[in-house]
Coordinates of C-alpha atoms in Angstrom, one line a residue:
Chain A
M136 CA 15.4 18.3 -8.1
H137 CA 18.5 19.0 -10.3
K138 CA 19.0 18.0 -13.9
A139 CA 21.6 15.3 -13.0
E140 CA 19.2 13.8 -10.5
I141 CA 16.4 13.6 -13.0
I142 CA 18.6 11.9 -15.6
Q143 CA 19.7 9.5 -12.9
K144 CA 16.1 8.8 -11.9
V145 CA 15.0 8.2 -15.4
A146 CA 18.0 5.9 -16.1
G147 CA 16.7 3.7 -13.3
L148 CA 13.3 3.6 -15.0
W149 CA 14.3 1.6 -18.1
P150 CA 12.3 -1.5 -17.1
E151 CA 9.1 0.6 -16.7
I152 CA 9.8 2.5 -19.9
V153 CA 10.1 -0.9 -21.7
M154 CA 6.9 -2.1 -20.1
L155 CA 5.1 1.1 -21.2
I156 CA 6.3 0.7 -24.8
G157 CA 5.2 -3.0 -24.8
A158 CA 1.8 -2.0 -23.4
T159 CA 1.4 0.6 -26.1
A160 CA 2.4 -1.9 -28.8
C161 CA -0.1 -4.4 -27.5
L162 CA -2.8 -1.7 -27.5
F163 CA -2.2 -0.7 -31.1
I164 CA -1.6 -4.2 -32.5
G165 CA -4.7 -5.4 -30.6
L166 CA -6.7 -3.1 -32.8
S167 CA -5.5 -4.5 -36.1
K168 CA -8.0 -6.1 -38.4
G169 CA -6.3 -9.4 -39.1
K170 CA -6.3 -12.2 -36.5
G171 CA -2.6 -12.9 -37.0
P172 CA -1.3 -9.7 -35.6
R173 CA -3.8 -9.8 -32.7
R174 CA -2.6 -13.3 -31.8
S175 CA 0.9 -12.0 -31.5
T176 CA 0.0 -9.7 -28.6
P177 CA 0.6 -12.3 -25.8
W178 CA 4.0 -12.9 -27.3
I179 CA 4.8 -9.2 -27.3
A180 CA 3.7 -9.0 -23.7
A181 CA 6.0 -12.0 -22.8
A182 CA 8.9 -10.5 -24.6
T183 CA 8.4 -7.2 -22.9
L184 CA 8.3 -8.9 -19.5
V185 CA 11.5 -10.8 -20.2
L186 CA 13.3 -7.7 -21.4
A187 CA 12.1 -5.8 -18.4
A188 CA 13.4 -8.5 -16.1
L189 CA 16.8 -8.5 -17.8
L190 CA 17.0 -4.8 -17.5
V191 CA 16.2 -5.0 -13.8
C192 CA 19.0 -7.6 -13.4
G193 CA 21.4 -5.4 -15.3
K194 CA 20.6 -2.4 -13.2
S195 CA 20.4 -4.1 -9.8
S196 CA 24.1 -3.6 -9.1
V197 CA 23.9 0.1 -9.9
S198 CA 22.1 2.3 -7.3
D199 CA 19.4 4.2 -9.1
G200 CA 19.5 7.1 -6.7
A201 CA 16.2 6.1 -4.9
G202 CA 18.0 6.5 -1.6
A203 CA 17.5 4.2 1.3
L204 CA 14.9 2.0 -0.5
A205 CA 16.9 1.3 -3.7
G206 CA 17.2 -2.4 -2.9
L207 CA 13.5 -2.7 -2.4
A208 CA 12.7 -1.4 -5.8
G209 CA 15.1 -3.9 -7.5
Y210 CA 13.7 -6.8 -5.6
V211 CA 10.1 -5.9 -6.2
K212 CA 10.6 -5.1 -9.9
L213 CA 12.3 -8.5 -10.5
A214 CA 9.7 -10.4 -8.6
V215 CA 6.9 -8.6 -10.4
A216 CA 8.5 -9.2 -13.8
G217 CA 9.1 -12.9 -13.0
I218 CA 5.7 -13.7 -11.5
G219 CA 4.1 -11.5 -14.1
L220 CA 5.5 -13.9 -16.7
I221 CA 3.8 -16.8 -14.8
L222 CA 0.6 -14.8 -14.6
L223 CA 0.8 -14.1 -18.4
M224 CA 1.0 -17.8 -19.1
V225 CA -2.0 -18.3 -16.9
A226 CA -4.0 -15.5 -18.4
A227 CA -2.9 -16.1 -22.0
G228 CA -6.2 -17.6 -23.1
V229 CA -8.6 -15.2 -21.4
P230 CA -9.6 -13.0 -24.3
D231 CA -10.0 -15.9 -26.7
Q232 CA -12.4 -17.8 -24.4
L233 CA -15.0 -15.1 -24.7
R234 CA -18.0 -15.5 -26.9
Q235 CA -17.6 -12.0 -28.1
T236 CA -14.1 -12.6 -29.5
R237 CA -15.0 -15.9 -31.1
D238 CA -17.5 -14.4 -33.4
A239 CA -16.2 -10.9 -33.4
E240 CA -15.2 -11.3 -37.0
A241 CA -18.8 -11.7 -37.9
A242 CA -20.2 -9.4 -35.2
K243 CA -23.4 -7.8 -36.4
D244 CA -24.4 -5.7 -33.4
F245 CA -21.8 -3.7 -31.6
D246 CA -21.2 -4.4 -27.9
P247 CA -18.4 -2.7 -26.0
G248 CA -17.3 -6.0 -24.7
D249 CA -16.7 -7.3 -28.2
L250 CA -13.5 -5.6 -29.0
L251 CA -11.2 -7.3 -26.7
T252 CA -8.0 -9.1 -27.6
G253 CA -4.8 -7.2 -27.5
E254 CA -6.0 -4.6 -25.1
F255 CA -6.2 -7.2 -22.4
Y256 CA -2.4 -7.7 -22.5
A257 CA -1.9 -3.9 -22.6
F258 CA -3.9 -3.5 -19.4
F259 CA -2.0 -6.5 -18.0
L260 CA 1.4 -4.8 -18.6
L261 CA 0.2 -1.4 -17.5
S262 CA -0.9 -2.7 -14.1
L263 CA 2.5 -4.5 -13.6
T264 CA 4.2 -1.2 -14.6
G265 CA 2.2 0.4 -11.8
V266 CA 3.6 -2.0 -9.2
M267 CA 7.2 -1.5 -10.5
L268 CA 6.7 2.3 -10.2
T269 CA 5.3 1.9 -6.7
A270 CA 8.4 0.1 -5.6
G271 CA 10.6 2.9 -7.0
A272 CA 8.5 5.7 -5.5
G273 CA 10.3 8.5 -3.7
D274 CA 7.5 11.0 -3.6
L275 CA 3.9 11.0 -2.5
V276 CA 2.7 12.3 -5.9
W277 CA 4.6 9.5 -7.6
L278 CA 3.3 6.9 -5.1
F279 CA -0.3 8.0 -5.7
L280 CA 0.0 7.9 -9.5
A281 CA 1.7 4.5 -9.4
L282 CA -1.0 3.0 -7.1
E283 CA -3.7 4.3 -9.5
L284 CA -1.8 3.0 -12.5
T285 CA -1.8 -0.4 -10.8
S286 CA -5.5 -0.3 -10.1
L287 CA -7.2 1.4 -13.0
P288 CA -6.3 -1.3 -15.6
T289 CA -7.5 -4.1 -13.3
Y290 CA -11.0 -2.7 -13.3
V291 CA -11.1 -3.0 -17.1
M292 CA -9.6 -6.5 -16.9
V293 CA -12.3 -7.6 -14.4
A294 CA -15.2 -6.1 -16.4
T295 CA -14.2 -7.6 -19.7
S296 CA -12.7 -10.9 -18.5
R297 CA -15.8 -13.0 -18.7
D298 CA -18.9 -13.2 -20.8
R299 CA -21.1 -13.2 -17.6
V300 CA -23.1 -10.6 -15.8
Q301 CA -21.2 -11.6 -12.7
A302 CA -18.0 -10.3 -14.1
Q303 CA -19.6 -6.9 -14.6
E304 CA -21.1 -6.9 -11.2
S305 CA -17.7 -7.6 -9.7
A306 CA -16.2 -4.9 -11.8
V307 CA -18.6 -2.3 -10.6
K308 CA -18.0 -3.3 -7.0
Y309 CA -14.3 -3.3 -7.5
F310 CA -14.3 0.0 -9.3
F311 CA -16.4 1.9 -6.8
L312 CA -14.6 0.7 -3.7
G313 CA -11.4 1.3 -5.5
A314 CA -12.3 4.9 -6.2
L315 CA -13.4 5.3 -2.6
S316 CA -10.2 3.9 -1.3
A317 CA -8.1 6.1 -3.6
A318 CA -9.9 9.1 -2.2
I319 CA -9.2 8.0 1.3
F320 CA -5.5 7.4 0.9
L321 CA -5.2 10.5 -1.2
Y322 CA -6.6 12.5 1.8
G323 CA -4.0 10.7 3.9
F324 CA -1.2 11.8 1.6
T325 CA -2.6 15.4 1.6
L326 CA -2.5 15.5 5.4
I327 CA 1.1 14.1 5.4
Y328 CA 2.0 16.9 3.0
G329 CA 0.2 19.4 5.1
A330 CA 2.0 18.3 8.3
T331 CA 5.5 18.4 6.7
G332 CA 5.3 20.8 3.8
S333 CA 6.9 18.3 1.4
T334 CA 6.0 15.3 -0.7
E335 CA 9.5 13.8 -1.0
F336 CA 10.0 10.9 1.3
A337 CA 13.5 11.8 2.4
E338 CA 12.3 15.3 3.2
I339 CA 9.2 14.1 5.0
T340 CA 11.2 11.7 7.1
R341 CA 13.7 14.4 8.0
I342 CA 11.0 16.9 9.0
A343 CA 9.0 14.3 10.8
Q344 CA 12.1 13.3 12.9
E345 CA 12.6 17.0 13.8
Q346 CA 8.9 17.4 14.8
I347 CA 9.0 14.2 16.9
A348 CA 12.1 15.5 18.6
A349 CA 10.4 18.8 19.2
H350 CA 7.3 17.2 20.7
D351 CA 9.2 14.9 23.2
G352 CA 8.9 11.8 21.1
H353 CA 5.2 12.3 20.2
V354 CA 4.2 12.3 16.5
P355 CA 2.2 15.4 15.6
G356 CA -1.5 14.7 15.2
L357 CA -1.8 15.8 11.6
L358 CA 0.9 13.5 10.4
L359 CA -0.5 10.6 12.5
I360 CA -4.0 11.0 11.0
G361 CA -2.5 11.3 7.5
I362 CA -0.6 8.0 7.9
A363 CA -3.6 6.3 9.5
L364 CA -5.9 7.4 6.6
S365 CA -3.2 6.3 4.1
I366 CA -3.0 2.8 5.7
V367 CA -6.8 2.4 5.7
G368 CA -7.0 3.4 2.1
I369 CA -4.2 1.2 1.0
C370 CA -5.9 -1.7 2.9
F371 CA -8.2 -1.9 -0.1
K372 CA -5.2 -2.8 -2.3
I373 CA -4.1 -5.6 0.0
A374 CA -7.7 -6.6 0.8
A375 CA -7.2 -6.1 4.6
V376 CA -10.0 -5.6 7.1
P377 CA -11.8 -2.4 6.8
M378 CA -11.7 -2.7 3.0
H379 CA -11.8 -6.4 2.6
F380 CA -15.4 -7.2 1.9
Y381 CA -15.2 -6.7 -1.9
A382 CA -12.6 -9.4 -2.3
A383 CA -14.8 -12.5 -2.3
D384 CA -17.4 -11.1 -4.7
V385 CA -14.8 -9.7 -7.1
Y386 CA -12.6 -12.7 -7.1
E387 CA -15.6 -14.9 -7.7
G388 CA -17.0 -12.8 -10.5
A389 CA -13.8 -12.3 -12.5
A390 CA -12.4 -15.0 -14.8
T391 CA -10.1 -17.2 -12.8
P392 CA -6.8 -16.2 -14.4
V393 CA -7.7 -12.5 -13.8
T394 CA -8.5 -13.5 -10.2
A395 CA -5.0 -14.9 -9.9
F396 CA -3.8 -11.5 -11.1
L397 CA -5.9 -9.6 -8.6
A398 CA -4.7 -11.8 -5.8
F399 CA -1.1 -11.0 -6.4
V400 CA -0.5 -7.7 -8.3
P401 CA -2.5 -5.1 -6.4
K402 CA -1.6 -6.8 -3.1
T403 CA 2.1 -6.5 -3.9
A404 CA 1.6 -2.8 -4.8
G405 CA -0.3 -2.2 -1.5
A406 CA 2.2 -4.0 0.7
V407 CA 5.1 -2.1 -0.9
A408 CA 3.2 1.2 -0.5
L409 CA 2.6 0.4 3.1
I410 CA 6.3 -0.3 3.6
L411 CA 7.1 3.1 2.1
I412 CA 4.5 5.0 4.1
L413 CA 5.4 3.4 7.4
S414 CA 9.1 4.1 6.8
L415 CA 8.2 7.8 6.8
V416 CA 7.9 7.6 10.6
G417 CA 10.2 4.6 10.9
W418 CA 10.2 1.6 13.3
P419 CA 9.4 1.3 16.2
L420 CA 6.1 2.7 15.0
P421 CA 4.3 5.4 17.0
G422 CA 1.8 3.8 19.4
A423 CA -1.4 4.8 17.6
I424 CA -0.2 3.4 14.3
E425 CA 1.1 0.3 15.9
S426 CA -2.3 -0.3 17.6
L427 CA -4.1 0.3 14.3
L428 CA -2.0 -2.2 12.4
W429 CA -2.2 -4.6 15.3
I430 CA -6.0 -4.6 15.1
I431 CA -6.0 -4.7 11.3
A432 CA -3.6 -7.7 11.3
A433 CA -5.6 -9.6 13.9
L434 CA -9.0 -8.9 12.4
T435 CA -7.9 -9.6 8.8
M436 CA -6.4 -13.0 9.7
T437 CA -9.4 -14.1 11.7
V438 CA -12.1 -12.8 9.4
G439 CA -10.4 -14.2 6.4
N440 CA -9.9 -17.7 7.8
V441 CA -13.2 -18.0 9.7
L442 CA -15.3 -16.9 6.6
G443 CA -13.1 -19.1 4.5
L444 CA -14.3 -22.1 6.4
L445 CA -17.9 -21.3 5.6
Q446 CA -17.7 -21.2 1.8
T447 CA -19.0 -23.6 -0.8
S448 CA -17.1 -22.2 -3.8
V449 CA -13.4 -23.0 -4.1
K450 CA -12.8 -19.6 -5.6
R451 CA -14.4 -17.8 -2.6
V452 CA -12.4 -20.0 -0.3
L453 CA -9.2 -18.9 -2.0
A454 CA -10.4 -15.3 -2.0
Y455 CA -10.8 -15.4 1.8
S456 CA -7.5 -17.2 2.1
S457 CA -6.0 -14.2 0.2
I458 CA -7.5 -11.9 2.8
A459 CA -6.1 -14.0 5.6
H460 CA -2.6 -13.9 4.0
S461 CA -2.9 -10.1 3.9
G462 CA -3.2 -10.3 7.7
Y463 CA 0.0 -12.3 7.9
I464 CA 1.7 -9.6 5.7
V465 CA 0.6 -6.8 8.1
V466 CA 2.2 -8.8 11.0
G467 CA 5.5 -8.5 9.1
L468 CA 5.0 -4.8 8.5
L469 CA 4.4 -4.3 12.2
A470 CA 7.6 -6.1 13.1
G471 CA 9.6 -3.8 10.8
P472 CA 13.3 -4.0 9.9
A473 CA 15.7 -5.9 12.1
V474 CA 16.2 -3.8 15.2
N475 CA 17.0 -6.7 17.4
Q476 CA 20.1 -8.4 15.9
A477 CA 20.0 -10.9 18.7
A478 CA 17.1 -12.6 17.1
G479 CA 19.7 -13.7 14.6
G480 CA 20.2 -13.9 10.9
A481 CA 17.3 -13.7 8.5
L482 CA 14.7 -14.3 11.2
G483 CA 14.7 -10.8 12.6
D484 CA 13.7 -8.7 9.7
G485 CA 10.0 -8.1 9.3
L486 CA 10.2 -6.2 6.0
A487 CA 12.4 -8.8 4.4
A488 CA 9.9 -11.4 5.6
V489 CA 7.0 -9.4 4.0
L490 CA 8.9 -9.3 0.7
F491 CA 9.7 -13.0 0.9
Y492 CA 6.1 -13.8 1.9
L493 CA 4.7 -11.9 -1.1
V494 CA 6.5 -14.2 -3.4
A495 CA 5.7 -17.3 -1.4
Y496 CA 2.1 -16.4 -1.2
G497 CA 2.0 -15.3 -4.8
L498 CA 3.3 -18.7 -6.1
G499 CA 0.9 -20.7 -4.0
T500 CA -2.2 -18.7 -4.8
I501 CA -1.4 -18.3 -8.5
A502 CA -0.8 -22.1 -8.9
S503 CA -4.1 -22.9 -7.2
F504 CA -6.1 -20.4 -9.2
A505 CA -4.4 -21.6 -12.4
V506 CA -5.4 -25.2 -11.7
L507 CA -9.0 -24.0 -11.3
G508 CA -8.7 -22.1 -14.5
C509 CA -7.6 -25.3 -16.3
L510 CA -11.1 -26.8 -15.6
R511 CA -14.4 -26.2 -17.2
V512 CA -17.9 -27.3 -16.3
N513 CA -20.6 -27.1 -18.9
G514 CA -18.8 -24.3 -20.7
D515 CA -18.4 -22.3 -17.5
E516 CA -15.6 -22.0 -15.1
A517 CA -15.0 -24.6 -12.4
Q518 CA -15.9 -23.0 -9.0
T519 CA -17.4 -25.2 -6.4
F520 CA -16.1 -28.1 -4.4
D521 CA -18.2 -30.4 -6.6
D522 CA -16.3 -29.3 -9.6
I523 CA -12.9 -30.3 -8.3
S524 CA -14.2 -33.4 -6.6
G525 CA -12.2 -36.5 -7.6
L526 CA -9.9 -34.4 -9.7
H527 CA -7.1 -36.9 -9.0
K528 CA -8.8 -39.7 -10.9
R529 CA -9.6 -37.6 -14.0
H530 CA -6.6 -35.2 -14.1
P531 CA -3.9 -36.5 -11.7
F532 CA -1.4 -33.9 -12.8
L533 CA -3.7 -31.0 -12.0
A534 CA -4.7 -32.6 -8.7
A535 CA -1.0 -32.9 -7.8
L536 CA -0.4 -29.2 -8.6
M537 CA -3.4 -28.2 -6.5
L538 CA -2.1 -30.3 -3.6
V539 CA 1.4 -28.6 -3.8
S540 CA -0.1 -25.2 -3.9
V541 CA -2.6 -25.5 -1.0
L542 CA 0.0 -27.2 1.1
S543 CA 2.4 -24.3 0.4
L544 CA -0.4 -21.9 1.4
V545 CA -0.9 -23.9 4.6
G546 CA 2.8 -23.5 5.3
L547 CA 3.9 -27.1 5.4
P548 CA 7.6 -27.9 4.9
P549 CA 9.4 -28.4 2.5
L550 CA 7.3 -25.8 0.6
V551 CA 8.0 -22.1 0.2
G552 CA 5.0 -21.2 2.3
F553 CA 6.6 -22.8 5.3
L554 CA 9.7 -20.7 5.0
G555 CA 7.6 -17.6 4.5
K556 CA 5.6 -18.3 7.7
V557 CA 8.7 -19.1 9.7
Y558 CA 10.3 -15.9 8.5
L559 CA 7.2 -13.8 9.4
I560 CA 6.7 -15.5 12.8
G561 CA 10.4 -15.2 13.7
S562 CA 10.5 -11.4 12.9
A563 CA 7.2 -10.7 14.8
Y564 CA 8.4 -12.7 17.8
G565 CA 11.7 -11.0 17.7
A566 CA 10.0 -7.6 17.7
G567 CA 7.9 -8.6 20.7
F568 CA 4.5 -9.2 19.2
T569 CA 3.9 -12.4 21.1
Y570 CA 0.1 -12.3 21.1
L571 CA 0.0 -11.5 17.5
V572 CA 2.2 -14.5 16.8
I573 CA -0.1 -16.7 18.8
I574 CA -3.1 -15.4 16.8
L575 CA -1.1 -16.1 13.6
V576 CA -0.4 -19.6 14.5
L577 CA -4.0 -20.3 15.6
N578 CA -5.2 -18.9 12.3
S579 CA -2.8 -21.1 10.3
A580 CA -4.4 -24.0 12.1
I581 CA -7.9 -22.8 11.1
S582 CA -6.7 -22.2 7.5
A583 CA -5.4 -25.8 7.3
A584 CA -9.0 -27.0 7.7
Y585 CA -10.2 -25.4 4.5
Y586 CA -7.0 -25.9 2.5
L587 CA -7.1 -29.6 3.4
R588 CA -10.8 -29.6 2.4
I589 CA -9.7 -28.6 -1.1
A590 CA -7.0 -31.2 -1.2
S591 CA -9.3 -34.0 0.1
A592 CA -12.0 -33.1 -2.4
C593 CA -9.4 -33.5 -5.1
Y594 CA -8.1 -36.8 -3.9
F595 CA -11.0 -38.6 -2.2
G596 CA -14.1 -37.1 -3.8
E597 CA -16.3 -38.9 -6.4
P598 CA -15.2 -37.8 -9.9
N599 CA -17.5 -35.3 -11.5
D600 CA -18.2 -36.2 -15.2
A601 CA -19.3 -32.8 -16.2
V602 CA -15.8 -31.4 -15.6
E603 CA -13.4 -31.2 -18.5
S604 CA -10.0 -29.6 -18.9
T605 CA -9.8 -26.5 -21.1
G606 CA -6.7 -27.9 -22.7
Q607 CA -4.8 -24.7 -22.8
F608 CA -1.2 -25.5 -22.6
P609 CA 0.2 -22.2 -21.4
R610 CA -2.2 -22.2 -18.4
Y611 CA -1.0 -25.8 -17.5
A612 CA 2.6 -24.5 -17.8
G613 CA 1.8 -21.5 -15.6
A614 CA 0.4 -23.7 -12.9
L615 CA 3.3 -26.1 -13.2
V616 CA 5.9 -23.4 -13.0
A617 CA 4.3 -21.7 -10.0
A618 CA 3.9 -25.0 -8.1
A619 CA 7.4 -26.1 -9.1
L620 CA 8.9 -22.9 -7.9
A621 CA 6.9 -23.2 -4.6
L622 CA 8.6 -26.6 -4.1
I623 CA 12.1 -25.6 -5.4
L624 CA 12.3 -22.3 -3.4
G625 CA 11.1 -24.2 -0.4
V626 CA 14.0 -26.6 -0.6
V627 CA 16.7 -24.2 -1.8
G628 CA 15.2 -20.9 -0.7
N629 CA 18.5 -19.3 0.4
G630 CA 18.8 -17.2 -2.7
L631 CA 15.4 -15.6 -2.3
V632 CA 15.9 -15.2 1.5
N633 CA 19.2 -13.4 0.9
A634 CA 17.7 -11.3 -1.9
S635 CA 14.8 -10.2 0.3
R636 CA 17.2 -9.5 3.1
N637 CA 19.5 -7.5 0.9
A638 CA 16.5 -5.6 -0.4
T639 CA 15.8 -4.1 3.0
T640 CA 19.4 -3.8 4.3
P641 CA 19.7 -0.1 3.2
V642 CA 16.5 0.6 5.2
Q643 CA 18.2 -0.8 8.3
A644 CA 21.3 1.2 7.6
A645 CA 19.1 4.4 7.5
D646 CA 17.2 3.3 10.6
T647 CA 20.3 2.7 12.8
N648 CA 21.0 6.4 12.5
Q649 CA 18.1 6.9 14.8
P650 CA 19.3 7.3 18.4
V651 CA 16.4 5.3 19.9
Q652 CA 17.1 2.2 17.9
Q653 CA 20.8 2.5 18.4
T654 CA 20.5 2.4 22.1
A655 CA 18.0 -0.5 21.8
A656 CA 20.6 -2.5 19.8
T657 CA 23.5 -1.7 22.1
S658 CA 21.6 -2.5 25.3
I659 CA 20.9 -6.0 23.9
D660 CA 24.5 -6.5 23.0
Chain B
M159 CA 3.2 39.9 -7.0
P160 CA 4.8 38.4 -3.9
L161 CA 2.6 35.8 -2.2
N162 CA 2.1 35.8 1.5
A163 CA 1.5 32.6 3.4
I164 CA -1.9 32.3 4.9
D165 CA -2.1 32.1 8.7
S166 CA -3.4 29.0 10.5
L167 CA -6.8 30.5 11.0
A168 CA -7.4 31.0 7.3
L169 CA -5.8 27.6 6.7
S170 CA -8.3 26.0 9.0
H171 CA -11.2 27.5 7.1
F172 CA -10.0 26.0 3.9
L173 CA -9.3 22.6 5.5
L174 CA -12.7 22.6 7.0
T175 CA -14.2 23.2 3.6
G176 CA -12.2 20.4 2.2
A177 CA -13.1 18.1 5.0
V178 CA -16.8 18.9 4.7
L179 CA -16.7 18.2 0.9
F180 CA -14.8 14.9 1.6
C181 CA -17.3 13.8 4.3
L182 CA -20.4 14.8 2.2
G183 CA -19.0 12.7 -0.6
L184 CA -18.4 9.8 1.8
I185 CA -21.9 10.0 3.2
G186 CA -23.4 10.2 -0.3
F187 CA -21.3 7.3 -1.5
I188 CA -22.6 5.1 1.4
S189 CA -26.3 6.3 1.3
R190 CA -27.1 6.7 -2.4
R191 CA -27.9 3.8 -4.8
N192 CA -27.6 5.4 -8.2
L193 CA -24.3 4.4 -9.8
I194 CA -23.7 7.8 -11.4
I195 CA -24.5 9.7 -8.2
M196 CA -22.2 7.3 -6.3
F197 CA -19.5 8.1 -8.8
L198 CA -20.1 11.9 -8.4
C199 CA -19.7 11.4 -4.7
T200 CA -16.2 10.0 -5.1
E201 CA -15.5 12.9 -7.3
M202 CA -16.6 15.2 -4.6
M203 CA -14.2 13.5 -2.2
F204 CA -11.4 14.1 -4.6
Q205 CA -12.3 17.8 -4.9
G206 CA -12.3 18.1 -1.1
V207 CA -8.8 16.7 -1.1
A208 CA -7.9 19.2 -3.9
V209 CA -9.1 22.1 -1.8
S210 CA -7.0 20.9 1.2
L211 CA -3.9 20.5 -1.0
V212 CA -4.1 24.0 -2.5
A213 CA -4.6 25.4 1.0
F214 CA -1.6 23.5 2.4
S215 CA 0.4 24.7 -0.6
R216 CA -0.3 28.3 0.2
F217 CA 0.3 27.7 3.9
H218 CA 3.7 26.2 3.2
L219 CA 4.5 28.6 0.4
N220 CA 5.6 26.0 -2.0
D221 CA 4.1 24.8 -5.3
T222 CA 4.2 21.0 -4.6
G223 CA 0.6 20.9 -3.4
Q224 CA -0.7 22.7 -6.4
T225 CA 1.3 20.4 -8.7
F226 CA -0.2 17.5 -6.8
V227 CA -3.7 18.9 -7.5
I228 CA -3.1 18.8 -11.3
F229 CA -2.1 15.1 -11.0
V230 CA -5.2 14.4 -8.9
L231 CA -7.4 16.0 -11.4
T232 CA -5.8 13.9 -14.2
I233 CA -6.5 10.7 -12.2
A234 CA -10.0 11.9 -11.5
A235 CA -10.6 12.4 -15.2
A236 CA -9.2 8.9 -16.0
E237 CA -11.5 7.4 -13.4
A238 CA -14.4 9.4 -14.8
A239 CA -13.8 7.9 -18.3
L240 CA -13.6 4.4 -16.9
A241 CA -16.7 4.9 -14.7
L242 CA -18.8 6.2 -17.6
G243 CA -17.7 3.4 -19.8
L244 CA -18.5 0.9 -17.1
V245 CA -21.9 2.5 -16.4
V246 CA -22.8 2.3 -20.1
L247 CA -21.8 -1.4 -20.2
L248 CA -23.8 -2.1 -17.1
F249 CA -26.8 -0.2 -18.4
R250 CA -26.8 -2.2 -21.6
R251 CA -27.0 -5.4 -19.5
K252 CA -29.7 -4.6 -17.0
K253 CA -31.4 -1.3 -18.1
T254 CA -31.0 0.1 -14.6
L255 CA -28.5 2.1 -12.7
D256 CA -29.6 1.0 -9.3
A257 CA -26.7 -0.4 -7.4
L258 CA -29.0 -3.0 -5.6
A259 CA -29.7 -4.6 -9.0
W260 CA -26.0 -5.7 -8.9
S261 CA -26.0 -8.0 -5.9
D262 CA -26.1 -11.6 -7.2
L263 CA -22.7 -12.5 -5.8
K264 CA -23.1 -13.5 -2.2
G265 CA -21.7 -16.0 0.2

């Protein structure tokens, strides 16, 4: 890489640099003795996120030299900064709720869990930085480091989020499976490097095309195994089937606001990383990869939704719903960028659908977890269906937000989840995955059963007197903003649809250079 | 000293070593119950990957693979720091490192 290229690359990284500075500031200020400076850490984090979002907006018109996927990076960075702000509102009270922090001033015996205030926000920002870097990745080394930067802080966040043994249990499960998955996708990356002799995406794509051409359209075995291993490893990040079983336990054990974070941030990083990895071989995908993703998608949707039906804890239901949504996202990945322009407009582009769906799913799921986080039962978090029973009579506002968010997750119009599903189904159908579309629709019907169970518990259950609200204004605001955005973007979602479409347009431009797809497009014309 | 690329036979030996390390780590991770041993098994998987990377680097005669290894080792060190911190926290709670002691969450 030449000097000018490096300067250009770093110039595109200002949002991440700002995030890193903000995280460091939180880390140091969080260590200060007085309570005042430590209280300022959430505000520093908020200011950092706003500044990063502004920088992304300012830079979005300028190509940062990331090549074909420059649009993707801008879209994901902005989405992450925006939704990160909502997540920050939701998570703002987490460190203060802990017993350890409450009497930390007078702490007599040292416990590692005691020293948490500002660090929480530092880890929060670092993890978001990881997602942003993932979106801008142009190299396997970079992608690996960015994915690890996304995950490592979340382990700490889970372990220290709650003054319960369960939080630590979920942290240990999350950490060990995370390390295992990192080793697996790293092995995948190694084989990709071994097959092509380069770690730069552009170079890998070029060499892979040459090799495919030399082998009569067959992808060489080493490359194929490398990509398959990478997919399986990254499935941990999106909680898809071979690596999904941790999700329910981890989501249940972590504090609810941290669960909301886990349900969106690593998943976004994983989905973006999958887009980048799959674009190395390009769409239409090689047969083996296509079958692998097909099976992952079908199993993830079904397992998530069927197990979601059987749960008694709302948190676990939402955890399984997040697994199911990963399955929907993989359907979009399979469909790939618009090859078949005849499918028309925004409906044909699987990658744009994935990007749109990530935001749609994120808003719905964050709002529902935030509502749960606003409730407290006997000093502990609200978790079960009993806890939200009759919520409408006690807290009509929270019940309404919960209703909006679960309906958005079901995919009912006029909410944003509906647009997201239409978009995904349209692209998958356009790409010819009819059976998968049928499975997706059937699964949406199954999921409606447990989502509506949540809604009916809120509205028709007997009120539970033990339940009280935590009275944390920022968390209410976070829930409100997420639910309101789910409604607003559902009604006037054109902007987001176009943004997600523009984000993947350069990908298509690159792909139409491939002779196979060109002939496919012309034959349809 | 000019470096020569290794031939595919030599490469396959190194790759086999790497794959064996990786698989041993995987088997150990699944079968062992002590948290520290489990963590060491993931480290072994990382080292298997590192061996493969260096071998590929020599096979392709470029330094990218070896650079990658340095980053992999850094990440492995960061994970080790995190794992040991976590293990200490857990041990203070339950006075055991048996993974089966940590299975309250079910459903």
